[in-house]
Amino acid sequence: MICFPNAKINLGLNVVGKRADGYHDIETVFYPIPVKDALEIVAADRQSFTQTGIAINAPQEKNLVIKALNALKSRYAIPPLEIHLLKAIPFGAGLGGGSSDAAFVLKLVNDFLSLRIPTEELEAIASSIGADCPFFIRNKPVFASGIGDQFEPIQLSLAGYHLCLVKPSVAVSTAEAYSKVVPSMPNISLKEIIKRPVSEWKELMINDFERSVFPNHPLIEQIKNRLYEAGASYASMSGSGSSVFGLFERPTTLKTVPLFRDCFVWEGKL
């Protein structure tokens, strides 16, 4: 059985408060996009996991696919499975690729073995793996708050828009992203902004992390500006970066832009 875990983008990101536990409260909108990995499981005599595509330099036991499988095994009798992950979603990009893989493993094993685990329980298991993992269980647009782990369904469709996603070979740490952020409540709630035309988002919807990231990584800001120059209705860094996306009313052909030459570029219709 095979499935295709997809990525997400953040539409806006406001850091609204500092918590007593040292974490920050945020507000953002998670929106699923059709940039995908491929995940396959088959019955086997012994457990195995292989990965191809984009290489991830981390021990296998730290892979979120394995963590998700182990979380299921702690609750259910799971027979040996052969799992193969074809990695195509860039990591360290603010796209939630690893979290998506973990959530889709839970759903895939549930279907493959006919476990009939309720959606709410799958979300609870996913939450033990990562804050944004539960989002990919239902995989629909949500307003996210708390540390990015509290979800409220929203009515939002970007169907018909064309997405250009650009990921440079730049790494942004979480500490760096928060380094120049002063928590504050936005003047206009994201829940109100997303009700307005996308053409108005440029002046209203911000990603607080850009304040920290752009001065240290001017290439990321240059990519955003280039997307606007190409006609984007809205462009932003996703999450803490380093990927940047643009929403366009027409198809784009930007892979040959010199600035994007050494970047991962994905273009397609939402």
JSON list of C-alpha atoms in Angstrom, two decimals, residues 58-224:
[
{"chain": "A", "resi": 58, "resn": "ALA", "atom": "CA", "xyz": [20.30, 11.45, 11.05]},
{"chain": "A", "resi": 59, "resn": "PRO", "atom": "CA", "xyz": [20.19, 8.06, 12.81]},
{"chain": "A", "resi": 60, "resn": "GLN", "atom": "CA", "xyz": [17.29, 5.88, 11.69]},
{"chain": "A", "resi": 61, "resn": "GLU", "atom": "CA", "xyz": [15.82, 5.75, 15.20]},
{"chain": "A", "resi": 62, "resn": "LYS", "atom": "CA", "xyz": [15.34, 9.54, 15.09]},
{"chain": "A", "resi": 63, "resn": "ASN", "atom": "CA", "xyz": [13.40, 9.44, 11.83]},
{"chain": "A", "resi": 64, "resn": "LEU", "atom": "CA", "xyz": [9.82, 10.51, 12.51]},
{"chain": "A", "resi": 65, "resn": "VAL", "atom": "CA", "xyz": [8.50, 7.60, 10.45]},
{"chain": "A", "resi": 66, "resn": "ILE", "atom": "CA", "xyz": [10.12, 5.18, 12.91]},
{"chain": "A", "resi": 67, "resn": "LYS", "atom": "CA", "xyz": [8.94, 7.23, 15.89]},
{"chain": "A", "resi": 68, "resn": "ALA", "atom": "CA", "xyz": [5.39, 7.11, 14.57]},
{"chain": "A", "resi": 69, "resn": "LEU", "atom": "CA", "xyz": [5.56, 3.37, 14.01]},
{"chain": "A", "resi": 70, "resn": "ASN", "atom": "CA", "xyz": [6.93, 2.81, 17.52]},
{"chain": "A", "resi": 71, "resn": "ALA", "atom": "CA", "xyz": [4.16, 4.98, 18.96]},
{"chain": "A", "resi": 72, "resn": "LEU", "atom": "CA", "xyz": [1.61, 2.71, 17.26]},
{"chain": "A", "resi": 73, "resn": "LYS", "atom": "CA", "xyz": [3.42, -0.41, 18.48]},
{"chain": "A", "resi": 74, "resn": "SER", "atom": "CA", "xyz": [3.12, 0.81, 22.07]},
{"chain": "A", "resi": 75, "resn": "ARG", "atom": "CA", "xyz": [-0.67, 0.65, 21.72]},
{"chain": "A", "resi": 76, "resn": "TYR", "atom": "CA", "xyz": [-1.37, -2.03, 19.11]},
{"chain": "A", "resi": 77, "resn": "ALA", "atom": "CA", "xyz": [0.03, -5.35, 17.96]},
{"chain": "A", "resi": 78, "resn": "ILE", "atom": "CA", "xyz": [1.79, -4.39, 14.74]},
{"chain": "A", "resi": 79, "resn": "PRO", "atom": "CA", "xyz": [3.33, -7.22, 12.67]},
{"chain": "A", "resi": 80, "resn": "PRO", "atom": "CA", "xyz": [6.66, -6.77, 10.83]},
{"chain": "A", "resi": 81, "resn": "LEU", "atom": "CA", "xyz": [6.41, -4.33, 7.96]},
{"chain": "A", "resi": 82, "resn": "GLU", "atom": "CA", "xyz": [8.73, -3.28, 5.18]},
{"chain": "A", "resi": 83, "resn": "ILE", "atom": "CA", "xyz": [8.60, 0.50, 4.88]},
{"chain": "A", "resi": 84, "resn": "HIS", "atom": "CA", "xyz": [10.09, 2.59, 2.10]},
{"chain": "A", "resi": 85, "resn": "LEU", "atom": "CA", "xyz": [10.16, 6.40, 2.09]},
{"chain": "A", "resi": 86, "resn": "LEU", "atom": "CA", "xyz": [10.98, 8.35, -1.05]},
{"chain": "A", "resi": 87, "resn": "LYS", "atom": "CA", "xyz": [11.93, 11.79, 0.27]},
{"chain": "A", "resi": 88, "resn": "ALA", "atom": "CA", "xyz": [11.17, 14.72, -2.03]},
{"chain": "A", "resi": 89, "resn": "ILE", "atom": "CA", "xyz": [9.97, 17.45, 0.37]},
{"chain": "A", "resi": 90, "resn": "PRO", "atom": "CA", "xyz": [13.01, 19.53, 1.43]},
{"chain": "A", "resi": 91, "resn": "PHE", "atom": "CA", "xyz": [13.74, 19.40, 5.14]},
{"chain": "A", "resi": 92, "resn": "GLY", "atom": "CA", "xyz": [14.68, 22.45, 7.22]},
{"chain": "A", "resi": 93, "resn": "ALA", "atom": "CA", "xyz": [12.28, 24.38, 5.04]},
{"chain": "A", "resi": 94, "resn": "GLY", "atom": "CA", "xyz": [9.29, 25.19, 7.24]},
{"chain": "A", "resi": 95, "resn": "LEU", "atom": "CA", "xyz": [7.16, 22.78, 5.20]},
{"chain": "A", "resi": 96, "resn": "GLY", "atom": "CA", "xyz": [6.47, 20.09, 7.82]},
{"chain": "A", "resi": 97, "resn": "GLY", "atom": "CA", "xyz": [7.73, 17.25, 5.64]},
{"chain": "A", "resi": 98, "resn": "GLY", "atom": "CA", "xyz": [8.91, 15.04, 8.49]},
{"chain": "A", "resi": 99, "resn": "SER", "atom": "CA", "xyz": [5.72, 15.62, 10.46]},
{"chain": "A", "resi": 100, "resn": "SER", "atom": "CA", "xyz": [3.67, 14.74, 7.39]},
{"chain": "A", "resi": 101, "resn": "ASP", "atom": "CA", "xyz": [5.59, 11.49, 6.90]},
{"chain": "A", "resi": 102, "resn": "ALA", "atom": "CA", "xyz": [4.91, 10.56, 10.53]},
{"chain": "A", "resi": 103, "resn": "ALA", "atom": "CA", "xyz": [1.20, 11.33, 10.33]},
{"chain": "A", "resi": 104, "resn": "PHE", "atom": "CA", "xyz": [0.79, 9.48, 7.04]},
{"chain": "A", "resi": 105, "resn": "VAL", "atom": "CA", "xyz": [2.52, 6.39, 8.49]},
{"chain": "A", "resi": 106, "resn": "LEU", "atom": "CA", "xyz": [-0.11, 6.33, 11.22]},
{"chain": "A", "resi": 107, "resn": "LYS", "atom": "CA", "xyz": [-2.92, 6.57, 8.67]},
{"chain": "A", "resi": 108, "resn": "LEU", "atom": "CA", "xyz": [-1.33, 4.11, 6.26]},
{"chain": "A", "resi": 109, "resn": "VAL", "atom": "CA", "xyz": [-0.72, 1.40, 8.88]},
{"chain": "A", "resi": 110, "resn": "ASN", "atom": "CA", "xyz": [-4.22, 1.96, 10.24]},
{"chain": "A", "resi": 111, "resn": "ASP", "atom": "CA", "xyz": [-5.69, 1.32, 6.78]},
{"chain": "A", "resi": 112, "resn": "PHE", "atom": "CA", "xyz": [-3.28, -1.47, 5.81]},
{"chain": "A", "resi": 113, "resn": "LEU", "atom": "CA", "xyz": [-4.00, -3.49, 8.94]},
{"chain": "A", "resi": 114, "resn": "SER", "atom": "CA", "xyz": [-7.67, -2.45, 9.25]},
{"chain": "A", "resi": 115, "resn": "LEU", "atom": "CA", "xyz": [-7.07, -1.31, 12.82]},
{"chain": "A", "resi": 116, "resn": "ARG", "atom": "CA", "xyz": [-10.03, 1.10, 12.73]},
{"chain": "A", "resi": 117, "resn": "ILE", "atom": "CA", "xyz": [-8.29, 3.63, 14.95]},
{"chain": "A", "resi": 118, "resn": "PRO", "atom": "CA", "xyz": [-10.55, 6.72, 15.27]},
{"chain": "A", "resi": 119, "resn": "THR", "atom": "CA", "xyz": [-9.28, 9.98, 13.80]},
{"chain": "A", "resi": 120, "resn": "GLU", "atom": "CA", "xyz": [-9.17, 11.59, 17.24]},
{"chain": "A", "resi": 121, "resn": "GLU", "atom": "CA", "xyz": [-6.89, 8.83, 18.54]},
{"chain": "A", "resi": 122, "resn": "LEU", "atom": "CA", "xyz": [-4.60, 9.12, 15.51]},
{"chain": "A", "resi": 123, "resn": "GLU", "atom": "CA", "xyz": [-4.33, 12.85, 16.27]},
{"chain": "A", "resi": 124, "resn": "ALA", "atom": "CA", "xyz": [-3.46, 12.11, 19.90]},
{"chain": "A", "resi": 125, "resn": "ILE", "atom": "CA", "xyz": [-0.72, 9.68, 18.86]},
{"chain": "A", "resi": 126, "resn": "ALA", "atom": "CA", "xyz": [0.57, 12.19, 16.31]},
{"chain": "A", "resi": 127, "resn": "SER", "atom": "CA", "xyz": [0.74, 14.93, 18.95]},
{"chain": "A", "resi": 128, "resn": "SER", "atom": "CA", "xyz": [3.25, 12.82, 20.89]},
{"chain": "A", "resi": 129, "resn": "ILE", "atom": "CA", "xyz": [5.60, 12.97, 17.89]},
{"chain": "A", "resi": 130, "resn": "GLY", "atom": "CA", "xyz": [5.53, 16.68, 17.05]},
{"chain": "A", "resi": 131, "resn": "ALA", "atom": "CA", "xyz": [3.42, 19.80, 17.51]},
{"chain": "A", "resi": 132, "resn": "ASP", "atom": "CA", "xyz": [2.31, 20.03, 13.89]},
{"chain": "A", "resi": 133, "resn": "CYS", "atom": "CA", "xyz": [1.96, 16.28, 13.24]},
{"chain": "A", "resi": 134, "resn": "PRO", "atom": "CA", "xyz": [-1.76, 16.13, 14.08]},
{"chain": "A", "resi": 135, "resn": "PHE", "atom": "CA", "xyz": [-2.50, 18.69, 11.36]},
{"chain": "A", "resi": 136, "resn": "PHE", "atom": "CA", "xyz": [-1.65, 16.13, 8.68]},
{"chain": "A", "resi": 137, "resn": "ILE", "atom": "CA", "xyz": [-4.16, 13.59, 10.00]},
{"chain": "A", "resi": 138, "resn": "ARG", "atom": "CA", "xyz": [-7.14, 15.57, 8.66]},
{"chain": "A", "resi": 139, "resn": "ASN", "atom": "CA", "xyz": [-4.90, 17.54, 6.27]},
{"chain": "A", "resi": 140, "resn": "LYS", "atom": "CA", "xyz": [-7.23, 20.53, 5.92]},
{"chain": "A", "resi": 141, "resn": "PRO", "atom": "CA", "xyz": [-6.57, 24.26, 6.45]},
{"chain": "A", "resi": 142, "resn": "VAL", "atom": "CA", "xyz": [-6.52, 25.27, 10.12]},
{"chain": "A", "resi": 143, "resn": "PHE", "atom": "CA", "xyz": [-5.84, 28.27, 12.30]},
{"chain": "A", "resi": 144, "resn": "ALA", "atom": "CA", "xyz": [-3.07, 27.08, 14.62]},
{"chain": "A", "resi": 145, "resn": "SER", "atom": "CA", "xyz": [-2.30, 28.59, 18.01]},
{"chain": "A", "resi": 146, "resn": "GLY", "atom": "CA", "xyz": [-0.50, 27.63, 21.23]},
{"chain": "A", "resi": 147, "resn": "ILE", "atom": "CA", "xyz": [2.92, 26.31, 20.24]},
{"chain": "A", "resi": 148, "resn": "GLY", "atom": "CA", "xyz": [1.39, 25.40, 16.88]},
{"chain": "A", "resi": 149, "resn": "ASP", "atom": "CA", "xyz": [-0.47, 22.44, 18.36]},
{"chain": "A", "resi": 150, "resn": "GLN", "atom": "CA", "xyz": [-4.00, 23.80, 18.82]},
{"chain": "A", "resi": 151, "resn": "PHE", "atom": "CA", "xyz": [-6.08, 23.69, 15.66]},
{"chain": "A", "resi": 152, "resn": "GLU", "atom": "CA", "xyz": [-9.29, 25.41, 14.64]},
{"chain": "A", "resi": 153, "resn": "PRO", "atom": "CA", "xyz": [-10.82, 24.46, 11.26]},
{"chain": "A", "resi": 154, "resn": "ILE", "atom": "CA", "xyz": [-11.23, 27.38, 8.85]},
{"chain": "A", "resi": 155, "resn": "GLN", "atom": "CA", "xyz": [-12.97, 27.94, 5.55]},
{"chain": "A", "resi": 156, "resn": "LEU", "atom": "CA", "xyz": [-10.18, 28.78, 3.11]},
{"chain": "A", "resi": 157, "resn": "SER", "atom": "CA", "xyz": [-9.52, 27.63, -0.42]},
{"chain": "A", "resi": 158, "resn": "LEU", "atom": "CA", "xyz": [-6.68, 28.72, -2.68]},
{"chain": "A", "resi": 159, "resn": "ALA", "atom": "CA", "xyz": [-7.86, 26.44, -5.47]},
{"chain": "A", "resi": 160, "resn": "GLY", "atom": "CA", "xyz": [-7.01, 27.98, -8.81]},
{"chain": "A", "resi": 161, "resn": "TYR", "atom": "CA", "xyz": [-3.92, 29.78, -7.57]},
{"chain": "A", "resi": 162, "resn": "HIS", "atom": "CA", "xyz": [-0.50, 28.71, -8.77]},
{"chain": "A", "resi": 163, "resn": "LEU", "atom": "CA", "xyz": [2.27, 28.12, -6.24]},
{"chain": "A", "resi": 164, "resn": "CYS", "atom": "CA", "xyz": [5.97, 28.72, -6.73]},
{"chain": "A", "resi": 165, "resn": "LEU", "atom": "CA", "xyz": [8.01, 27.33, -3.84]},
{"chain": "A", "resi": 166, "resn": "VAL", "atom": "CA", "xyz": [11.71, 28.11, -3.56]},
{"chain": "A", "resi": 167, "resn": "LYS", "atom": "CA", "xyz": [14.05, 26.50, -0.99]},
{"chain": "A", "resi": 168, "resn": "PRO", "atom": "CA", "xyz": [17.66, 27.77, -0.97]},
{"chain": "A", "resi": 169, "resn": "SER", "atom": "CA", "xyz": [20.50, 25.75, 0.53]},
{"chain": "A", "resi": 170, "resn": "VAL", "atom": "CA", "xyz": [20.33, 27.81, 3.72]},
{"chain": "A", "resi": 171, "resn": "ALA", "atom": "CA", "xyz": [19.64, 26.51, 7.22]},
{"chain": "A", "resi": 172, "resn": "VAL", "atom": "CA", "xyz": [17.78, 28.57, 9.81]},
{"chain": "A", "resi": 173, "resn": "SER", "atom": "CA", "xyz": [17.77, 27.40, 13.42]},
{"chain": "A", "resi": 174, "resn": "THR", "atom": "CA", "xyz": [14.75, 27.91, 15.66]},
{"chain": "A", "resi": 175, "resn": "ALA", "atom": "CA", "xyz": [16.84, 30.00, 18.07]},
{"chain": "A", "resi": 176, "resn": "GLU", "atom": "CA", "xyz": [17.91, 32.25, 15.21]},
{"chain": "A", "resi": 177, "resn": "ALA", "atom": "CA", "xyz": [14.33, 32.66, 14.01]},
{"chain": "A", "resi": 178, "resn": "TYR", "atom": "CA", "xyz": [13.22, 33.84, 17.45]},
{"chain": "A", "resi": 179, "resn": "SER", "atom": "CA", "xyz": [16.29, 36.02, 18.11]},
{"chain": "A", "resi": 180, "resn": "LYS", "atom": "CA", "xyz": [14.78, 39.37, 17.09]},
{"chain": "A", "resi": 181, "resn": "VAL", "atom": "CA", "xyz": [11.12, 38.66, 17.67]},
{"chain": "A", "resi": 182, "resn": "VAL", "atom": "CA", "xyz": [9.27, 40.72, 20.27]},
{"chain": "A", "resi": 183, "resn": "PRO", "atom": "CA", "xyz": [6.00, 38.92, 21.05]},
{"chain": "A", "resi": 184, "resn": "SER", "atom": "CA", "xyz": [2.88, 41.01, 20.46]},
{"chain": "A", "resi": 185, "resn": "MET", "atom": "CA", "xyz": [-0.72, 40.59, 19.35]},
{"chain": "A", "resi": 186, "resn": "PRO", "atom": "CA", "xyz": [-1.34, 41.52, 15.70]},
{"chain": "A", "resi": 187, "resn": "ASN", "atom": "CA", "xyz": [-3.52, 44.50, 14.90]},
{"chain": "A", "resi": 188, "resn": "ILE", "atom": "CA", "xyz": [-5.71, 42.32, 12.68]},
{"chain": "A", "resi": 189, "resn": "SER", "atom": "CA", "xyz": [-6.32, 38.64, 13.38]},
{"chain": "A", "resi": 190, "resn": "LEU", "atom": "CA", "xyz": [-5.20, 36.17, 10.74]},
{"chain": "A", "resi": 191, "resn": "LYS", "atom": "CA", "xyz": [-8.70, 34.75, 10.88]},
{"chain": "A", "resi": 192, "resn": "GLU", "atom": "CA", "xyz": [-9.94, 38.09, 9.57]},
{"chain": "A", "resi": 193, "resn": "ILE", "atom": "CA", "xyz": [-7.13, 38.58, 7.03]},
{"chain": "A", "resi": 194, "resn": "ILE", "atom": "CA", "xyz": [-7.77, 35.27, 5.28]},
{"chain": "A", "resi": 195, "resn": "LYS", "atom": "CA", "xyz": [-11.36, 36.37, 4.59]},
{"chain": "A", "resi": 196, "resn": "ARG", "atom": "CA", "xyz": [-10.01, 39.19, 2.42]},
{"chain": "A", "resi": 197, "resn": "PRO", "atom": "CA", "xyz": [-8.83, 38.85, -1.18]},
{"chain": "A", "resi": 198, "resn": "VAL", "atom": "CA", "xyz": [-5.32, 37.40, -1.56]},
{"chain": "A", "resi": 199, "resn": "SER", "atom": "CA", "xyz": [-4.33, 40.60, -3.33]},
{"chain": "A", "resi": 200, "resn": "GLU", "atom": "CA", "xyz": [-4.73, 42.43, 0.01]},
{"chain": "A", "resi": 201, "resn": "TRP", "atom": "CA", "xyz": [-2.61, 40.00, 2.04]},
{"chain": "A", "resi": 202, "resn": "LYS", "atom": "CA", "xyz": [0.69, 41.67, 1.12]},
{"chain": "A", "resi": 203, "resn": "GLU", "atom": "CA", "xyz": [-0.10, 44.68, 3.28]},
{"chain": "A", "resi": 204, "resn": "LEU", "atom": "CA", "xyz": [-1.74, 42.76, 6.12]},
{"chain": "A", "resi": 205, "resn": "MET", "atom": "CA", "xyz": [-0.25, 39.29, 6.59]},
{"chain": "A", "resi": 206, "resn": "ILE", "atom": "CA", "xyz": [3.28, 39.03, 8.01]},
{"chain": "A", "resi": 207, "resn": "ASN", "atom": "CA", "xyz": [5.66, 36.35, 9.21]},
{"chain": "A", "resi": 208, "resn": "ASP", "atom": "CA", "xyz": [7.36, 37.64, 12.37]},
{"chain": "A", "resi": 209, "resn": "PHE", "atom": "CA", "xyz": [10.37, 35.39, 11.76]},
{"chain": "A", "resi": 210, "resn": "GLU", "atom": "CA", "xyz": [11.35, 37.36, 8.67]},
{"chain": "A", "resi": 211, "resn": "ARG", "atom": "CA", "xyz": [12.61, 40.14, 10.97]},
{"chain": "A", "resi": 212, "resn": "SER", "atom": "CA", "xyz": [15.28, 37.81, 12.33]},
{"chain": "A", "resi": 213, "resn": "VAL", "atom": "CA", "xyz": [16.00, 35.71, 9.26]},
{"chain": "A", "resi": 214, "resn": "PHE", "atom": "CA", "xyz": [16.29, 38.30, 6.47]},
{"chain": "A", "resi": 215, "resn": "PRO", "atom": "CA", "xyz": [19.20, 40.32, 7.97]},
{"chain": "A", "resi": 216, "resn": "ASN", "atom": "CA", "xyz": [21.23, 37.12, 8.50]},
{"chain": "A", "resi": 217, "resn": "HIS", "atom": "CA", "xyz": [20.25, 35.48, 5.20]},
{"chain": "A", "resi": 218, "resn": "PRO", "atom": "CA", "xyz": [19.66, 38.19, 2.59]},
{"chain": "A", "resi": 219, "resn": "LEU", "atom": "CA", "xyz": [19.21, 35.54, -0.11]},
{"chain": "A", "resi": 220, "resn": "ILE", "atom": "CA", "xyz": [15.89, 34.53, 1.45]},
{"chain": "A", "resi": 221, "resn": "GLU", "atom": "CA", "xyz": [14.64, 38.12, 1.30]},
{"chain": "A", "resi": 222, "resn": "GLN", "atom": "CA", "xyz": [15.88, 38.42, -2.27]},
{"chain": "A", "resi": 223, "resn": "ILE", "atom": "CA", "xyz": [13.87, 35.33, -3.23]},
{"chain": "A", "resi": 224, "resn": "LYS", "atom": "CA", "xyz": [10.72, 36.85, -1.72]}
]
